[in-house]
C-alpha positions as YAML, in Angstrom:
chain: A
units: angstrom
residues:
- id: 1
  name: MET
  ca: [128.16, -15.07, 4.36]
- id: 2
  name: PRO
  ca: [124.23, -15.33, 4.41]
- id: 3
  name: GLU
  ca: [122.86, -17.95, 6.76]
- id: 4
  name: ASP
  ca: [121.39, -20.78, 4.73]
- id: 5
  name: LEU
  ca: [117.77, -21.16, 5.91]
- id: 6
  name: GLY
  ca: [116.59, -22.70, 2.65]
- id: 7
  name: TYR
  ca: [116.14, -26.21, 4.08]
- id: 8
  name: LEU
  ca: [115.75, -25.70, 7.83]
- id: 9
  name: SER
  ca: [116.64, -29.23, 9.13]
- id: 10
  name: MET
  ca: [117.58, -32.54, 7.86]
- id: 11
  name: ASN
  ca: [114.85, -33.84, 10.15]
- id: 12
  name: ILE
  ca: [112.08, -31.82, 8.40]
- id: 13
  name: HIS
  ca: [110.79, -33.53, 5.35]
- id: 14
  name: PRO
  ca: [108.02, -32.50, 2.93]
- id: 15
  name: THR
  ca: [104.77, -34.48, 3.12]
- id: 16
  name: ALA
  ca: [101.88, -35.21, 0.81]
- id: 17
  name: MET
  ca: [99.74, -32.67, 2.57]
- id: 18
  name: ARG
  ca: [102.52, -30.07, 3.18]
- id: 19
  name: PRO
  ca: [104.91, -30.46, 0.24]
- id: 20
  name: LEU
  ca: [106.92, -27.32, 0.92]
- id: 21
  name: LEU
  ca: [107.60, -28.23, 4.60]
- id: 22
  name: GLY
  ca: [111.04, -27.02, 5.51]
- id: 23
  name: LEU
  ca: [111.43, -24.35, 2.89]
- id: 24
  name: THR
  ca: [111.82, -20.70, 3.43]
- id: 25
  name: VAL
  ca: [110.10, -18.43, 0.82]
- id: 26
  name: LEU
  ca: [111.01, -14.80, 0.54]
- id: 27
  name: VAL
  ca: [108.23, -12.87, -1.16]
- id: 28
  name: VAL
  ca: [109.30, -9.50, -2.58]
- id: 29
  name: GLU
  ca: [106.02, -7.79, -2.90]
- id: 30
  name: ASP
  ca: [104.84, -4.22, -2.16]
- id: 31
  name: SER
  ca: [101.07, -5.07, -1.88]
- id: 32
  name: ARG
  ca: [100.12, -6.17, 1.62]
- id: 33
  name: PHE
  ca: [97.03, -7.94, 0.10]
- id: 34
  name: ALA
  ca: [99.10, -9.88, -2.35]
- id: 35
  name: SER
  ca: [101.64, -10.69, 0.39]
- id: 36
  name: GLU
  ca: [98.83, -12.01, 2.60]
- id: 37
  name: ALA
  ca: [97.63, -14.25, -0.19]
- id: 38
  name: VAL
  ca: [101.17, -15.74, -0.50]
- id: 39
  name: ARG
  ca: [101.38, -16.01, 3.26]
- id: 40
  name: LEU
  ca: [98.20, -18.20, 3.36]
- id: 41
  name: LEU
  ca: [99.43, -20.25, 0.45]
- id: 42
  name: CYS
  ca: [102.75, -20.95, 2.29]
- id: 43
  name: ILE
  ca: [100.88, -21.88, 5.50]
- id: 44
  name: ARG
  ca: [98.72, -24.41, 3.66]
- id: 45
  name: SER
  ca: [101.93, -25.73, 1.96]
- id: 46
  name: GLY
  ca: [104.19, -25.93, 5.07]
- id: 47
  name: ALA
  ca: [106.63, -23.25, 4.00]
- id: 48
  name: ARG
  ca: [108.12, -20.53, 6.21]
- id: 49
  name: ILE
  ca: [107.64, -17.09, 4.72]
- id: 50
  name: ARG
  ca: [109.66, -13.80, 4.91]
- id: 51
  name: ARG
  ca: [108.52, -10.63, 3.21]
- id: 52
  name: ALA
  ca: [110.30, -7.65, 1.64]
- id: 53
  name: ASP
  ca: [108.34, -4.79, 0.32]
- id: 54
  name: SER
  ca: [111.16, -3.23, -1.95]
- id: 55
  name: LEU
  ca: [114.36, -4.07, -3.71]
- id: 56
  name: THR
  ca: [116.23, -2.45, -0.86]
- id: 57
  name: ALA
  ca: [114.54, -4.65, 1.73]
- id: 58
  name: ALA
  ca: [115.05, -7.69, -0.33]
- id: 59
  name: HIS
  ca: [118.77, -7.12, -0.56]
- id: 60
  name: ARG
  ca: [118.83, -6.73, 3.28]
- id: 61
  name: HIS
  ca: [117.16, -10.09, 3.68]
- id: 62
  name: LEU
  ca: [119.54, -11.76, 1.30]
- id: 63
  name: GLN
  ca: [122.46, -10.48, 3.18]
- id: 64
  name: LEU
  ca: [121.30, -12.38, 6.24]
- id: 65
  name: TYR
  ca: [120.08, -15.65, 4.95]
- id: 66
  name: ARG
  ca: [119.56, -17.66, 1.75]
- id: 67
  name: PRO
  ca: [115.88, -18.63, 1.04]
- id: 68
  name: SER
  ca: [114.91, -21.71, -0.85]
- id: 69
  name: VAL
  ca: [112.44, -19.80, -3.00]
- id: 70
  name: VAL
  ca: [112.16, -16.16, -3.92]
- id: 71
  name: ILE
  ca: [108.98, -14.74, -5.46]
- id: 72
  name: VAL
  ca: [109.55, -11.43, -7.02]
- id: 73
  name: ASP
  ca: [106.84, -8.95, -8.08]
- id: 74
  name: ILE
  ca: [107.85, -7.17, -11.26]
- id: 75
  name: GLY
  ca: [106.72, -3.70, -10.21]
- id: 76
  name: LEU
  ca: [108.33, -2.43, -7.00]
- id: 77
  name: PRO
  ca: [108.47, 1.05, -5.43]
- id: 78
  name: ASP
  ca: [112.22, 1.49, -5.87]
- id: 79
  name: GLY
  ca: [112.69, -0.27, -9.20]
- id: 80
  name: SER
  ca: [112.02, -3.28, -11.31]
- id: 81
  name: GLY
  ca: [111.91, -6.75, -9.94]
- id: 82
  name: MET
  ca: [113.72, -7.84, -13.10]
- id: 83
  name: ASP
  ca: [116.95, -6.41, -11.71]
- id: 84
  name: LEU
  ca: [116.65, -8.62, -8.61]
- id: 85
  name: ILE
  ca: [115.81, -11.66, -10.69]
- id: 86
  name: ALA
  ca: [118.97, -11.03, -12.82]
- id: 87
  name: ASP
  ca: [121.06, -10.70, -9.70]
- id: 88
  name: LEU
  ca: [119.75, -13.92, -8.07]
- id: 89
  name: ALA
  ca: [120.31, -15.83, -11.38]
- id: 90
  name: LYS
  ca: [124.05, -14.88, -11.23]
- id: 91
  name: LEU
  ca: [124.48, -16.77, -7.99]
- id: 92
  name: THR
  ca: [126.24, -20.14, -8.03]
- id: 93
  name: ASP
  ca: [124.07, -23.24, -8.23]
- id: 94
  name: ASP
  ca: [124.55, -23.96, -4.44]
- id: 95
  name: ASP
  ca: [123.40, -20.43, -3.47]
- id: 96
  name: ARG
  ca: [120.74, -19.76, -6.03]
- id: 97
  name: PRO
  ca: [117.17, -20.20, -4.84]
- id: 98
  name: VAL
  ca: [114.20, -21.10, -7.06]
- id: 99
  name: ILE
  ca: [113.22, -17.74, -8.61]
- id: 100
  name: ILE
  ca: [109.53, -17.16, -9.39]
- id: 101
  name: ALA
  ca: [108.45, -13.86, -10.99]
- id: 102
  name: THR
  ca: [104.90, -12.62, -10.54]
- id: 103
  name: SER
  ca: [102.60, -9.76, -11.74]
- id: 104
  name: GLY
  ca: [99.10, -8.66, -11.87]
- id: 105
  name: ALA
  ca: [99.54, -5.72, -14.20]
- id: 106
  name: ASP
  ca: [98.46, -5.65, -17.72]
- id: 107
  name: GLY
  ca: [101.06, -5.90, -20.40]
- id: 108
  name: GLU
  ca: [102.80, -8.31, -22.67]
- id: 109
  name: GLY
  ca: [106.27, -9.87, -22.28]
- id: 110
  name: PHE
  ca: [106.45, -10.00, -18.55]
- id: 111
  name: GLU
  ca: [106.79, -13.76, -18.45]
- id: 112
  name: GLN
  ca: [109.18, -13.91, -21.36]
- id: 113
  name: ASP
  ca: [111.42, -11.17, -19.93]
- id: 114
  name: ALA
  ca: [111.43, -12.77, -16.51]
- id: 115
  name: LEU
  ca: [112.57, -16.08, -17.93]
- id: 116
  name: ALA
  ca: [115.12, -14.27, -20.10]
- id: 117
  name: ASN
  ca: [116.56, -12.65, -16.91]
- id: 118
  name: GLY
  ca: [116.89, -15.96, -15.19]
- id: 119
  name: ALA
  ca: [113.55, -16.66, -13.44]
- id: 120
  name: HIS
  ca: [112.65, -20.36, -13.28]
- id: 121
  name: GLY
  ca: [108.99, -19.60, -13.66]
- id: 122
  name: PHE
  ca: [106.31, -17.05, -13.73]
- id: 123
  name: LEU
  ca: [102.93, -16.73, -11.73]
- id: 124
  name: ALA
  ca: [100.25, -14.40, -12.91]
- id: 125
  name: LYS
  ca: [98.10, -12.82, -10.22]
- id: 126
  name: PRO
  ca: [95.76, -13.91, -8.83]
- id: 127
  name: ILE
  ca: [97.20, -17.36, -8.08]
- id: 128
  name: ASP
  ca: [94.10, -19.48, -8.35]
- id: 129
  name: THR
  ca: [94.68, -22.43, -6.00]
- id: 130
  name: VAL
  ca: [96.92, -23.98, -3.45]
- id: 131
  name: SER
  ca: [97.90, -26.70, -5.92]
- id: 132
  name: ALA
  ca: [98.91, -24.28, -8.57]
- id: 133
  name: PHE
  ca: [101.11, -22.40, -6.16]
- id: 134
  name: GLN
  ca: [102.78, -25.62, -4.99]
- id: 135
  name: HIS
  ca: [103.30, -26.97, -8.53]
- id: 136
  name: ALA
  ca: [104.95, -23.68, -9.55]
- id: 137
  name: ILE
  ca: [107.63, -24.24, -6.94]
- id: 138
  name: LEU
  ca: [107.95, -28.04, -6.79]
- id: 139
  name: GLN
  ca: [108.62, -28.43, -10.50]
- id: 140
  name: HIS
  ca: [111.89, -26.46, -9.96]
- id: 141
  name: LEU
  ca: [113.09, -28.04, -6.74]
- id: 142
  name: PRO
  ca: [115.81, -30.66, -6.63]
- id: 143
  name: LYS
  ca: [114.39, -34.15, -6.46]
- id: 144
  name: GLU
  ca: [115.60, -34.67, -2.77]
- id: 145
  name: MET
  ca: [113.60, -31.61, -1.63]
- id: 146
  name: ARG
  ca: [110.25, -32.83, -3.07]
- id: 147
  name: PRO
  ca: [107.76, -35.06, -1.29]
- id: 148
  name: THR
  ca: [107.91, -38.75, -2.10]
- id: 149
  name: GLY
  ca: [104.81, -40.58, -3.39]
- id: 150
  name: PRO
  ca: [101.48, -39.18, -4.39]
- id: 151
  name: ARG
  ca: [100.82, -35.43, -3.46]
- id: 152
  name: LEU
  ca: [97.30, -34.35, -2.20]
- id: 153
  name: LEU
  ca: [96.11, -31.77, -4.63]
- id: 154
  name: SER
  ca: [94.29, -28.89, -2.98]
- id: 155
  name: GLU
  ca: [91.91, -26.81, -5.09]
- id: 156
  name: GLU
  ca: [91.31, -24.41, -2.29]
- id: 157
  name: VAL
  ca: [91.18, -20.82, -3.42]
- id: 158
  name: ILE
  ca: [92.87, -18.44, -0.93]
- id: 159
  name: GLU
  ca: [90.99, -15.39, 0.29]
- id: 160
  name: PRO
  ca: [93.26, -12.85, 2.05]
- id: 161
  name: ASP
  ca: [92.00, -10.70, 4.97]
- id: 162
  name: THR
  ca: [90.32, -7.54, 3.71]
- id: 163
  name: LEU
  ca: [92.27, -5.57, 6.39]
- id: 164
  name: SER
  ca: [95.33, -5.85, 4.08]
- id: 165
  name: LEU
  ca: [93.38, -4.70, 1.13]
- id: 166
  name: ARG
  ca: [92.17, -1.57, 3.05]
- id: 167
  name: GLU
  ca: [95.87, -0.81, 3.81]
- id: 168
  name: ASP
  ca: [96.75, -0.99, 0.06]
- id: 169
  name: LEU
  ca: [93.80, 1.15, -0.95]
- id: 170
  name: SER
  ca: [94.68, 3.79, 1.64]
- id: 171
  name: HIS
  ca: [98.33, 3.81, 0.58]
- id: 172
  name: LEU
  ca: [97.36, 4.19, -3.09]
- id: 173
  name: ASP
  ca: [94.90, 7.00, -2.29]
- id: 174
  name: GLU
  ca: [97.70, 8.93, -0.49]
- id: 175
  name: LEU
  ca: [99.90, 8.46, -3.58]
- id: 176
  name: LEU
  ca: [97.30, 9.64, -5.98]
- id: 177
  name: LYS
  ca: [96.54, 12.69, -3.76]
- id: 178
  name: SER
  ca: [100.08, 13.80, -3.01]
- id: 179
  name: GLU
  ca: [102.46, 12.24, -5.56]
- id: 180
  name: PRO
  ca: [101.08, 12.38, -9.05]
- id: 181
  name: GLU
  ca: [104.56, 11.80, -10.41]
- id: 182
  name: SER
  ca: [104.36, 8.24, -9.06]
- id: 183
  name: LEU
  ca: [101.68, 7.21, -11.58]
- id: 184
  name: GLY
  ca: [104.14, 5.10, -13.46]
- id: 185
  name: TYR
  ca: [104.23, 2.88, -10.38]
- id: 186
  name: VAL
  ca: [100.74, 3.44, -9.17]
- id: 187
  name: ALA
  ca: [98.88, 2.49, -12.37]
- id: 188
  name: PRO
  ca: [100.13, -1.15, -12.62]
- id: 189
  name: PHE
  ca: [99.85, -1.59, -8.82]
- id: 190
  name: LEU
  ca: [96.20, -0.75, -9.09]
- id: 191
  name: GLN
  ca: [95.68, -3.09, -12.00]
- id: 192
  name: GLY
  ca: [97.17, -5.97, -10.08]
- id: 193
  name: LEU
  ca: [95.32, -5.25, -6.83]
- id: 194
  name: ALA
  ca: [92.00, -4.86, -8.61]
- id: 195
  name: ARG
  ca: [92.46, -8.15, -10.44]
- id: 196
  name: LEU
  ca: [93.54, -9.95, -7.13]
- id: 197
  name: ALA
  ca: [90.44, -8.43, -5.37]
- id: 198
  name: GLY
  ca: [88.13, -9.32, -8.24]
- id: 199
  name: ASP
  ca: [87.07, -5.65, -8.44]
- id: 200
  name: GLN
  ca: [86.06, -5.07, -12.12]
- id: 201
  name: ALA
  ca: [85.05, -1.42, -11.59]
- id: 202
  name: LEU
  ca: [88.48, -0.60, -10.11]
- id: 203
  name: LYS
  ca: [90.28, -2.56, -12.71]
- id: 204
  name: SER
  ca: [88.40, -0.62, -15.53]
- id: 205
  name: ALA
  ca: [89.27, 2.63, -13.93]
- id: 206
  name: SER
  ca: [92.91, 1.70, -13.48]
- id: 207
  name: ASP
  ca: [93.05, 0.69, -17.13]
- id: 208
  name: ARG
  ca: [91.74, 4.17, -18.17]
- id: 209
  name: LEU
  ca: [94.34, 5.73, -15.90]
- id: 210
  name: SER
  ca: [97.14, 3.62, -17.38]
- id: 211
  name: ASP
  ca: [96.11, 4.36, -20.90]
- id: 212
  name: ALA
  ca: [95.82, 8.11, -20.35]
- id: 213
  name: PHE
  ca: [99.30, 8.14, -18.54]
- id: 214
  name: ALA
  ca: [100.83, 6.21, -21.46]
- id: 215
  name: LYS
  ca: [99.43, 8.56, -24.00]
- id: 216
  name: GLY
  ca: [100.27, 11.66, -22.13]
- id: 217
  name: GLN
  ca: [96.70, 12.64, -21.77]
- id: 218
  name: ASP
  ca: [94.98, 14.48, -18.95]
- id: 219
  name: ILE
  ca: [94.81, 12.21, -15.96]
- id: 220
  name: LYS
  ca: [92.69, 14.36, -13.65]
- id: 221
  name: THR
  ca: [89.48, 12.61, -14.49]
- id: 222
  name: PRO
  ca: [90.61, 9.03, -14.14]
- id: 223
  name: VAL
  ca: [92.53, 9.78, -10.98]
- id: 224
  name: ALA
  ca: [89.37, 11.51, -9.50]
- id: 225
  name: LYS
  ca: [87.36, 8.39, -10.47]
- id: 226
  name: ILE
  ca: [89.74, 6.08, -8.86]
- id: 227
  name: ARG
  ca: [89.89, 8.08, -5.64]
- id: 228
  name: ASP
  ca: [86.01, 8.00, -5.55]
- id: 229
  name: LEU
  ca: [86.04, 4.23, -5.88]
- id: 230
  name: ILE
  ca: [88.62, 3.83, -3.21]
- id: 231
  name: LYS
  ca: [86.65, 6.04, -0.90]
- id: 232
  name: ASP
  ca: [83.57, 4.03, -1.43]
- id: 233
  name: ARG
  ca: [85.37, 0.75, -0.76]
- id: 234
  name: LEU
  ca: [87.02, 2.01, 2.38]
- id: 235
  name: ALA
  ca: [83.67, 3.23, 3.67]
- id: 236
  name: VAL
  ca: [81.97, -0.08, 2.94]
- id: 237
  name: SER
  ca: [84.81, -2.05, 4.73]
- id: 238
  name: GLU
  ca: [85.00, 0.31, 7.70]
- id: 239
  name: PRO
  ca: [85.64, -1.71, 10.75]
- id: 240
  name: VAL
  ca: [82.72, -1.65, 13.22]
...
């Protein structure tokens, strides 16, 4: 039976400044840059965070403890986050966490499909502010797990460490170089990462790659363009 770490202690209560205090958030996310953003959002909000980078890792976590909130990226390296959402939605009321789907990839219907599979809500990347993140979770928590009285709304915009962005870019470059068959996974990953990083050039290149892949067209040119852009960004952000 998983250990229930959803609400850590009866002596821990949410506050106006830290409205998620006492909660455990499991973020199922393959991007280290996106995970770092959620980590900072959780710190600002008082929540404890655990991370899984795949469906397999998420199921291992869930065998050990029951989080209060699970944030599930739709595109994962070993399958669709929709499957995990559907599995979590089948749990009994006492065991079922708040389920929030998320994605930064282009495409219609992600939110509707996630809600149809049992998600409580959907967060499009990038998550703009601390208050938006808190609201997405608080509105689905039981009343007794919410802070009492007025809540301090923080419009702070989170800026993840660029080291995690470098790790994502290096990982994607390796996939593009050695595993062209993984493009069905890489293309939406790139779109989400570019959107989160505010990198319009990389976003446009990833759009061209996604379009060529979907139409069965030659992908050598868009792949080469993306690898050049990644090389440029890694060179600029090279640690001194």
